[in-house]
Amino acid sequence: MGKHLIVGAAGQLGIELMLSLHSRFGADQVVLTDIRPTPHPDGAKSMYVEADACDAVALKAMVEAHDIDVVYNLVAMLSARGEANPMAAWKLNMDPLLHVLELAREGLVKKVFWPSSIAVFGPDAPKDHTPQDAPLHPTTVYGVSKIAGELWCDYYHTKYGVDVRSLRYPGLIGYRSQPGGGTTDYAVDALIQAAQGRGLECYLDANERLPMMSMEDAIRGTLQLMDAPSEALTVRTSYNLHGCDFSPIELEAAIRAHVPDFAMTFAPDHRQGIAASWPNSIDDSAAQQDWGWKAEHDVASLVEHIFQGLEQPA
Ligand code: AKB
């Protein structure tokens, strides 16, 4: 069995995935790459290769030099930041994916994971329990790039038999690092501010409901999907995945169960328009049926889990 390569290892998701792969396979079976080393101390236990994921030659050399079988390509520019720089977002969200798919087509890699997002949906998709095959008309370049990526994944699977797997993540909430440039980031900020005894000025409307998920659920789902037998998978674009859903005002109430003085104020900005174009909740029955997905955290247990994590020594 070859090793596991995390491309984008210094990011929010990369750190969590690294820790899970370390405990499953051992740190020596994991190779990390990013343009900066992972900020988590356990990053030092694995081989780290500094590289730009848009550099196809560097990626190929890495895969060949380190006996890589599985690639997790997590590199992305998220929704809000992408709107400020659409061409850079398109390049970063597309180039590394296509490079990795090419490596798999050439037979240098056996399995690929790539994250899509609820951002593939736009204002015309049903808001509640948005189905797997809802219309895909996003209003952000991030969403456009995620749809294009999903279609590329399906194309490489159908045309070349590449074993590529993908999930449409909701907003991801962890305590080990902060996201950057997303629309759902307010939820992480709220928890961190509350833990430090501060309030939060939220850039979304108080009642803007969005699908969210704990990092723990997201990583569990990712590894469950990667473990599933290939023939069980009926979706090769990207699976809908639901964790829980809440609005800022509901998150405020859940936080107050732990920090009674916590308060949010609301000053919606351009990110409110992005959030309003996304679903309230997601129908993930295909993931349930094909590989047994079930989220563990609802909003109350997610908040408790994050506070417990924030209290741990670094
Ligand atoms: C974002 O807010 O852009 C991301 C996402 C939902 O994919 N968290």
Short mmCIF file of C-alpha atoms and ligand atoms in Angstrom, two decimals:
data_model
loop_
_atom_site.label_atom_id
_atom_site.label_comp_id
_atom_site.label_asym_id
_atom_site.label_seq_id
_atom_site.Cartn_x
_atom_site.Cartn_y
_atom_site.Cartn_z
CA MET A 1 0.00 0.00 0.00
CA GLY A 2 1.41 3.39 -1.00
CA LYS A 3 1.22 6.59 1.00
CA HIS A 4 -1.39 9.32 1.40
CA LEU A 5 -0.66 12.81 0.07
CA ILE A 6 -2.52 15.84 1.41
CA VAL A 7 -2.33 18.75 -1.00
CA GLY A 8 -3.25 21.94 0.88
CA ALA A 9 -2.08 20.39 4.16
CA ALA A 10 -1.74 23.70 6.00
CA GLY A 11 -5.40 24.61 5.63
CA GLN A 12 -8.29 24.12 8.03
CA LEU A 13 -9.33 20.79 6.54
CA GLY A 14 -5.77 19.64 5.84
CA ILE A 15 -4.79 19.80 9.51
CA GLU A 16 -7.80 17.74 10.61
CA LEU A 17 -7.30 15.17 7.88
CA MET A 18 -3.60 14.89 8.72
CA LEU A 19 -4.38 14.06 12.35
CA SER A 20 -6.88 11.37 11.33
CA LEU A 21 -4.57 9.82 8.75
CA HIS A 22 -1.73 9.85 11.31
CA SER A 23 -3.78 7.85 13.79
CA ARG A 24 -5.07 5.47 11.14
CA PHE A 25 -1.97 4.75 9.08
CA GLY A 26 0.98 6.30 10.99
CA ALA A 27 2.67 9.63 10.30
CA ASP A 28 5.30 7.99 8.09
CA GLN A 29 2.53 6.96 5.69
CA VAL A 30 1.39 10.56 5.18
CA VAL A 31 3.05 13.21 3.01
CA LEU A 32 2.07 16.88 3.33
CA THR A 33 2.38 19.58 0.73
CA ASP A 34 1.46 23.25 0.74
CA ILE A 35 3.12 26.59 0.07
CA ARG A 36 3.74 26.85 3.84
CA PRO A 37 4.29 24.16 6.50
CA THR A 38 1.27 23.07 8.51
CA PRO A 39 0.93 25.25 11.64
CA HIS A 40 -0.02 22.17 13.75
CA PRO A 41 2.95 20.71 15.70
CA ASP A 42 2.12 17.16 14.52
CA GLY A 43 2.88 18.28 10.99
CA ALA A 44 6.56 17.78 11.83
CA LYS A 45 5.96 14.01 12.16
CA SER A 46 5.29 13.61 8.42
CA MET A 47 7.32 14.35 5.32
CA TYR A 48 6.57 17.92 4.17
CA VAL A 49 7.22 19.08 0.60
CA GLU A 50 6.89 22.79 -0.06
CA ALA A 51 5.26 23.26 -3.46
CA ASP A 52 2.69 25.28 -5.37
CA ALA A 53 -0.22 22.94 -6.12
CA CYS A 54 -0.69 24.69 -9.48
CA ASP A 55 2.73 23.33 -10.52
CA ALA A 56 1.99 20.06 -12.37
CA VAL A 57 5.66 19.12 -12.63
CA ALA A 58 6.23 19.51 -8.88
CA LEU A 59 3.13 17.42 -8.07
CA LYS A 60 4.17 14.62 -10.40
CA ALA A 61 7.71 14.55 -8.98
CA MET A 62 6.29 14.36 -5.45
CA VAL A 63 3.92 11.51 -6.26
CA GLU A 64 6.73 9.54 -7.93
CA ALA A 65 9.35 10.23 -5.26
CA HIS A 66 7.16 9.31 -2.28
CA ASP A 67 5.22 6.26 -3.48
CA ILE A 68 1.82 7.97 -3.25
CA ASP A 69 -1.36 5.91 -3.79
CA VAL A 70 -4.05 8.27 -2.50
CA VAL A 71 -4.25 12.04 -3.01
CA TYR A 72 -6.50 14.37 -1.03
CA ASN A 73 -6.49 17.62 -2.98
CA LEU A 74 -7.93 20.18 -0.55
CA VAL A 75 -6.61 23.37 -2.16
CA ALA A 76 -9.33 26.01 -2.60
CA MET A 77 -10.12 29.69 -2.55
CA LEU A 78 -13.47 29.95 -0.74
CA SER A 79 -16.59 31.85 -1.72
CA ALA A 80 -16.15 35.36 -0.31
CA ARG A 81 -12.46 35.67 -1.15
CA GLY A 82 -13.12 34.21 -4.61
CA GLU A 83 -15.57 37.03 -5.40
CA ALA A 84 -12.80 39.56 -4.79
CA ASN A 85 -10.48 37.75 -7.21
CA PRO A 86 -12.45 35.56 -9.63
CA MET A 87 -9.63 34.61 -12.02
CA ALA A 88 -7.25 33.66 -9.21
CA ALA A 89 -10.05 31.60 -7.61
CA TRP A 90 -10.77 29.82 -10.88
CA LYS A 91 -7.08 28.96 -11.35
CA LEU A 92 -6.51 27.77 -7.79
CA ASN A 93 -9.74 25.77 -7.67
CA MET A 94 -9.17 24.12 -11.08
CA ASP A 95 -5.46 23.65 -11.83
CA PRO A 96 -4.45 21.41 -8.91
CA LEU A 97 -7.55 19.24 -9.42
CA LEU A 98 -6.79 18.73 -13.11
CA HIS A 99 -3.14 17.97 -12.35
CA VAL A 100 -4.12 15.32 -9.81
CA LEU A 101 -6.75 13.79 -12.12
CA GLU A 102 -4.09 13.56 -14.84
CA LEU A 103 -1.73 11.75 -12.44
CA ALA A 104 -4.52 9.28 -11.71
CA ARG A 105 -5.27 8.84 -15.43
CA GLU A 106 -1.58 8.05 -15.97
CA GLY A 107 -1.86 5.36 -13.29
CA LEU A 108 0.51 7.12 -10.85
CA VAL A 109 -2.23 7.52 -8.23
CA LYS A 110 -4.91 4.97 -7.30
CA LYS A 111 -7.53 7.09 -5.56
CA VAL A 112 -8.36 10.79 -5.37
CA PHE A 113 -10.48 12.86 -2.97
CA TRP A 114 -11.60 16.37 -3.84
CA PRO A 115 -14.01 18.55 -1.84
CA SER A 116 -16.96 20.22 -3.48
CA SER A 117 -19.41 22.45 -1.58
CA ILE A 118 -23.01 23.47 -1.03
CA ALA A 119 -21.89 26.52 -3.04
CA VAL A 120 -22.75 24.57 -6.22
CA PHE A 121 -26.40 25.49 -5.55
CA GLY A 122 -27.89 28.85 -6.44
CA PRO A 123 -31.11 30.74 -5.73
CA ASP A 124 -33.26 28.47 -7.94
CA ALA A 125 -32.47 25.27 -6.00
CA PRO A 126 -35.06 24.19 -3.40
CA LYS A 127 -33.98 25.77 -0.10
CA ASP A 128 -34.94 23.01 2.29
CA HIS A 129 -33.51 19.48 2.03
CA THR A 130 -31.93 20.48 -1.28
CA PRO A 131 -31.81 17.30 -3.36
CA GLN A 132 -28.70 15.75 -4.89
CA ASP A 133 -29.87 16.60 -8.42
CA ALA A 134 -31.23 20.10 -7.78
CA PRO A 135 -30.49 22.79 -10.43
CA LEU A 136 -26.89 24.01 -10.28
CA HIS A 137 -26.87 27.76 -10.97
CA PRO A 138 -24.48 29.30 -8.42
CA THR A 139 -23.87 33.02 -8.17
CA THR A 140 -20.21 32.83 -7.08
CA VAL A 141 -17.06 31.93 -8.99
CA TYR A 142 -16.33 29.46 -6.18
CA GLY A 143 -19.62 27.68 -6.91
CA VAL A 144 -18.94 27.75 -10.66
CA SER A 145 -15.49 26.23 -10.11
CA LYS A 146 -16.95 23.54 -7.84
CA ILE A 147 -19.49 22.52 -10.50
CA ALA A 148 -16.79 22.45 -13.16
CA GLY A 149 -14.61 20.35 -10.85
CA GLU A 150 -17.45 17.93 -10.14
CA LEU A 151 -17.99 17.47 -13.89
CA TRP A 152 -14.27 16.90 -14.41
CA CYS A 153 -14.29 14.25 -11.67
CA ASP A 154 -17.23 12.49 -13.31
CA TYR A 155 -15.58 12.76 -16.72
CA TYR A 156 -12.29 11.22 -15.54
CA HIS A 157 -14.18 8.44 -13.80
CA THR A 158 -16.42 7.64 -16.78
CA LYS A 159 -13.84 8.08 -19.52
CA TYR A 160 -10.66 6.81 -17.84
CA GLY A 161 -11.90 4.80 -14.85
CA VAL A 162 -10.23 7.17 -12.38
CA ASP A 163 -11.37 6.42 -8.82
CA VAL A 164 -12.17 9.96 -7.72
CA ARG A 165 -14.56 10.66 -4.86
CA SER A 166 -16.07 13.89 -3.64
CA LEU A 167 -18.36 15.46 -1.03
CA ARG A 168 -20.33 18.70 -1.11
CA TYR A 169 -19.26 20.03 2.27
CA PRO A 170 -21.44 22.50 4.18
CA GLY A 171 -19.77 25.15 6.34
CA LEU A 172 -17.12 23.33 8.40
CA ILE A 173 -16.58 24.16 12.06
CA GLY A 174 -13.49 23.10 13.95
CA TYR A 175 -11.43 24.41 16.86
CA ARG A 176 -7.89 23.68 15.67
CA SER A 177 -7.65 26.43 13.07
CA GLN A 178 -9.68 29.21 11.57
CA PRO A 179 -11.04 29.18 8.04
CA GLY A 180 -10.40 32.12 5.75
CA GLY A 181 -12.39 33.71 2.98
CA GLY A 182 -15.62 31.73 3.37
CA THR A 183 -19.21 32.84 3.90
CA THR A 184 -19.90 30.34 6.68
CA ASP A 185 -16.82 31.44 8.70
CA TYR A 186 -18.88 33.61 11.06
CA ALA A 187 -19.87 30.47 12.97
CA VAL A 188 -16.24 29.59 13.80
CA ASP A 189 -15.55 33.23 14.72
CA ALA A 190 -18.59 33.32 17.02
CA LEU A 191 -17.39 30.25 18.95
CA ILE A 192 -13.83 31.53 19.26
CA GLN A 193 -14.95 35.00 20.36
CA ALA A 194 -17.40 33.52 22.88
CA ALA A 195 -14.66 31.29 24.35
CA GLN A 196 -12.58 34.47 24.87
CA GLY A 197 -15.44 36.31 26.53
CA ARG A 198 -16.20 38.57 23.59
CA GLY A 199 -19.25 39.11 21.38
CA LEU A 200 -19.41 39.09 17.59
CA GLU A 201 -20.63 41.49 14.93
CA CYS A 202 -22.07 39.04 12.42
CA TYR A 203 -21.95 39.86 8.71
CA LEU A 204 -25.06 37.76 7.98
CA ASP A 205 -28.72 38.38 8.78
CA ALA A 206 -29.80 37.02 12.16
CA ASN A 207 -32.11 34.49 10.51
CA GLU A 208 -29.91 33.33 7.61
CA ARG A 209 -30.05 29.55 7.95
CA LEU A 210 -27.15 27.56 6.47
CA PRO A 211 -26.02 23.93 6.43
CA MET A 212 -23.05 23.38 8.78
CA MET A 213 -20.98 20.47 10.05
CA SER A 214 -18.34 19.73 12.66
CA MET A 215 -14.86 18.98 11.37
CA GLU A 216 -15.11 15.66 13.17
CA ASP A 217 -18.19 14.67 11.14
CA ALA A 218 -16.60 15.99 7.92
CA ILE A 219 -13.43 13.92 8.35
CA ARG A 220 -15.40 10.84 9.40
CA GLY A 221 -17.58 11.20 6.29
CA THR A 222 -14.54 11.71 4.07
CA LEU A 223 -12.78 8.59 5.33
CA GLN A 224 -16.02 6.59 5.18
CA LEU A 225 -16.46 7.61 1.54
CA MET A 226 -12.83 6.74 0.76
CA ASP A 227 -13.28 3.30 2.40
CA ALA A 228 -16.49 2.47 0.51
CA PRO A 229 -16.23 -0.14 -2.23
CA SER A 230 -16.04 1.55 -5.62
CA GLU A 231 -19.03 -0.37 -6.97
CA ALA A 232 -21.26 1.00 -4.16
CA LEU A 233 -20.82 4.60 -5.33
CA THR A 234 -23.58 5.89 -7.60
CA VAL A 235 -22.43 9.52 -7.55
CA ARG A 236 -19.13 10.44 -9.20
CA THR A 237 -19.74 14.16 -9.37
CA SER A 238 -20.03 14.86 -5.62
CA TYR A 239 -22.29 13.61 -2.82
CA ASN A 240 -24.62 15.94 -0.92
CA LEU A 241 -23.69 15.81 2.78
CA HIS A 242 -25.71 17.19 5.68
CA GLY A 243 -24.57 17.78 9.24
CA CYS A 244 -26.90 20.23 10.95
CA ASP A 245 -28.34 23.63 10.05
CA PHE A 246 -28.82 26.81 12.01
CA SER A 247 -29.13 30.58 11.72
CA PRO A 248 -26.82 33.05 13.51
CA ILE A 249 -29.50 33.79 16.10
CA GLU A 250 -29.89 30.06 16.82
CA LEU A 251 -26.12 29.70 17.13
CA GLU A 252 -26.13 32.61 19.57
CA ALA A 253 -28.72 30.78 21.70
CA ALA A 254 -26.72 27.52 21.60
CA ILE A 255 -23.56 29.37 22.64
CA ARG A 256 -25.40 31.09 25.51
CA ALA A 257 -26.04 27.67 27.06
CA HIS A 258 -22.27 27.69 27.77
CA VAL A 259 -21.47 31.43 27.80
CA PRO A 260 -24.60 33.21 29.09
CA ASP A 261 -23.29 36.71 28.33
CA PHE A 262 -22.43 36.00 24.70
CA ALA A 263 -24.19 38.35 22.26
CA MET A 264 -24.12 38.94 18.53
CA THR A 265 -24.96 42.13 16.69
CA PHE A 266 -25.87 42.03 13.01
CA ALA A 267 -24.40 44.12 10.20
CA PRO A 268 -25.02 42.18 6.98
CA ASP A 269 -22.51 42.85 4.18
CA HIS A 270 -21.88 41.38 0.67
CA ARG A 271 -21.58 37.87 2.19
CA GLN A 272 -25.27 37.94 3.10
CA GLY A 273 -26.10 37.84 -0.64
CA ILE A 274 -23.93 34.73 -1.06
CA ALA A 275 -25.48 33.03 1.97
CA ALA A 276 -29.01 33.86 0.76
CA SER A 277 -28.30 32.07 -2.52
CA TRP A 278 -27.38 28.82 -0.74
CA PRO A 279 -29.59 26.07 0.73
CA ASN A 280 -30.96 26.04 4.27
CA SER A 281 -30.48 22.30 4.58
CA ILE A 282 -29.37 19.38 2.43
CA ASP A 283 -30.89 16.05 1.44
CA ASP A 284 -28.05 13.53 1.71
CA SER A 285 -30.05 10.34 1.14
CA ALA A 286 -27.68 9.16 -1.64
CA ALA A 287 -24.74 9.26 0.82
CA GLN A 288 -26.87 7.45 3.44
CA GLN A 289 -27.88 4.72 1.01
CA ASP A 290 -24.57 4.22 -0.81
CA TRP A 291 -22.10 4.25 2.07
CA GLY A 292 -24.07 4.58 5.29
CA TRP A 293 -23.54 8.27 6.09
CA LYS A 294 -25.00 9.64 9.32
CA ALA A 295 -23.92 12.89 10.96
CA GLU A 296 -23.34 12.86 14.73
CA HIS A 297 -23.41 16.52 15.71
CA ASP A 298 -26.51 18.66 15.92
CA VAL A 299 -26.06 22.33 16.79
CA ALA A 300 -26.08 21.82 20.58
CA SER A 301 -23.55 18.96 20.56
CA LEU A 302 -21.42 20.73 17.95
CA VAL A 303 -21.15 23.83 20.16
CA GLU A 304 -20.29 21.68 23.18
CA HIS A 305 -17.68 19.76 21.18
CA ILE A 306 -16.02 22.98 19.96
CA PHE A 307 -15.87 24.51 23.46
CA GLN A 308 -14.33 21.29 24.80
CA GLY A 309 -11.75 21.44 21.99
CA LEU A 310 -10.95 25.11 22.62
CA GLU A 311 -10.34 24.35 26.30
CA GLN A 312 -7.73 21.68 25.51
CA PRO A 313 -4.09 22.72 25.72
CA ALA A 314 -2.69 23.46 22.24
C1 AKB B 1 -17.58 28.95 2.18
O1 AKB B 1 -18.26 29.56 3.01
O2 AKB B 1 -17.18 29.47 1.12
C2 AKB B 1 -17.26 27.51 2.44
C3 AKB B 1 -18.21 26.57 1.76
C4 AKB B 1 -19.62 26.53 2.18
O3 AKB B 1 -17.83 25.84 0.90
N1 AKB B 1 -17.25 27.25 3.84
#
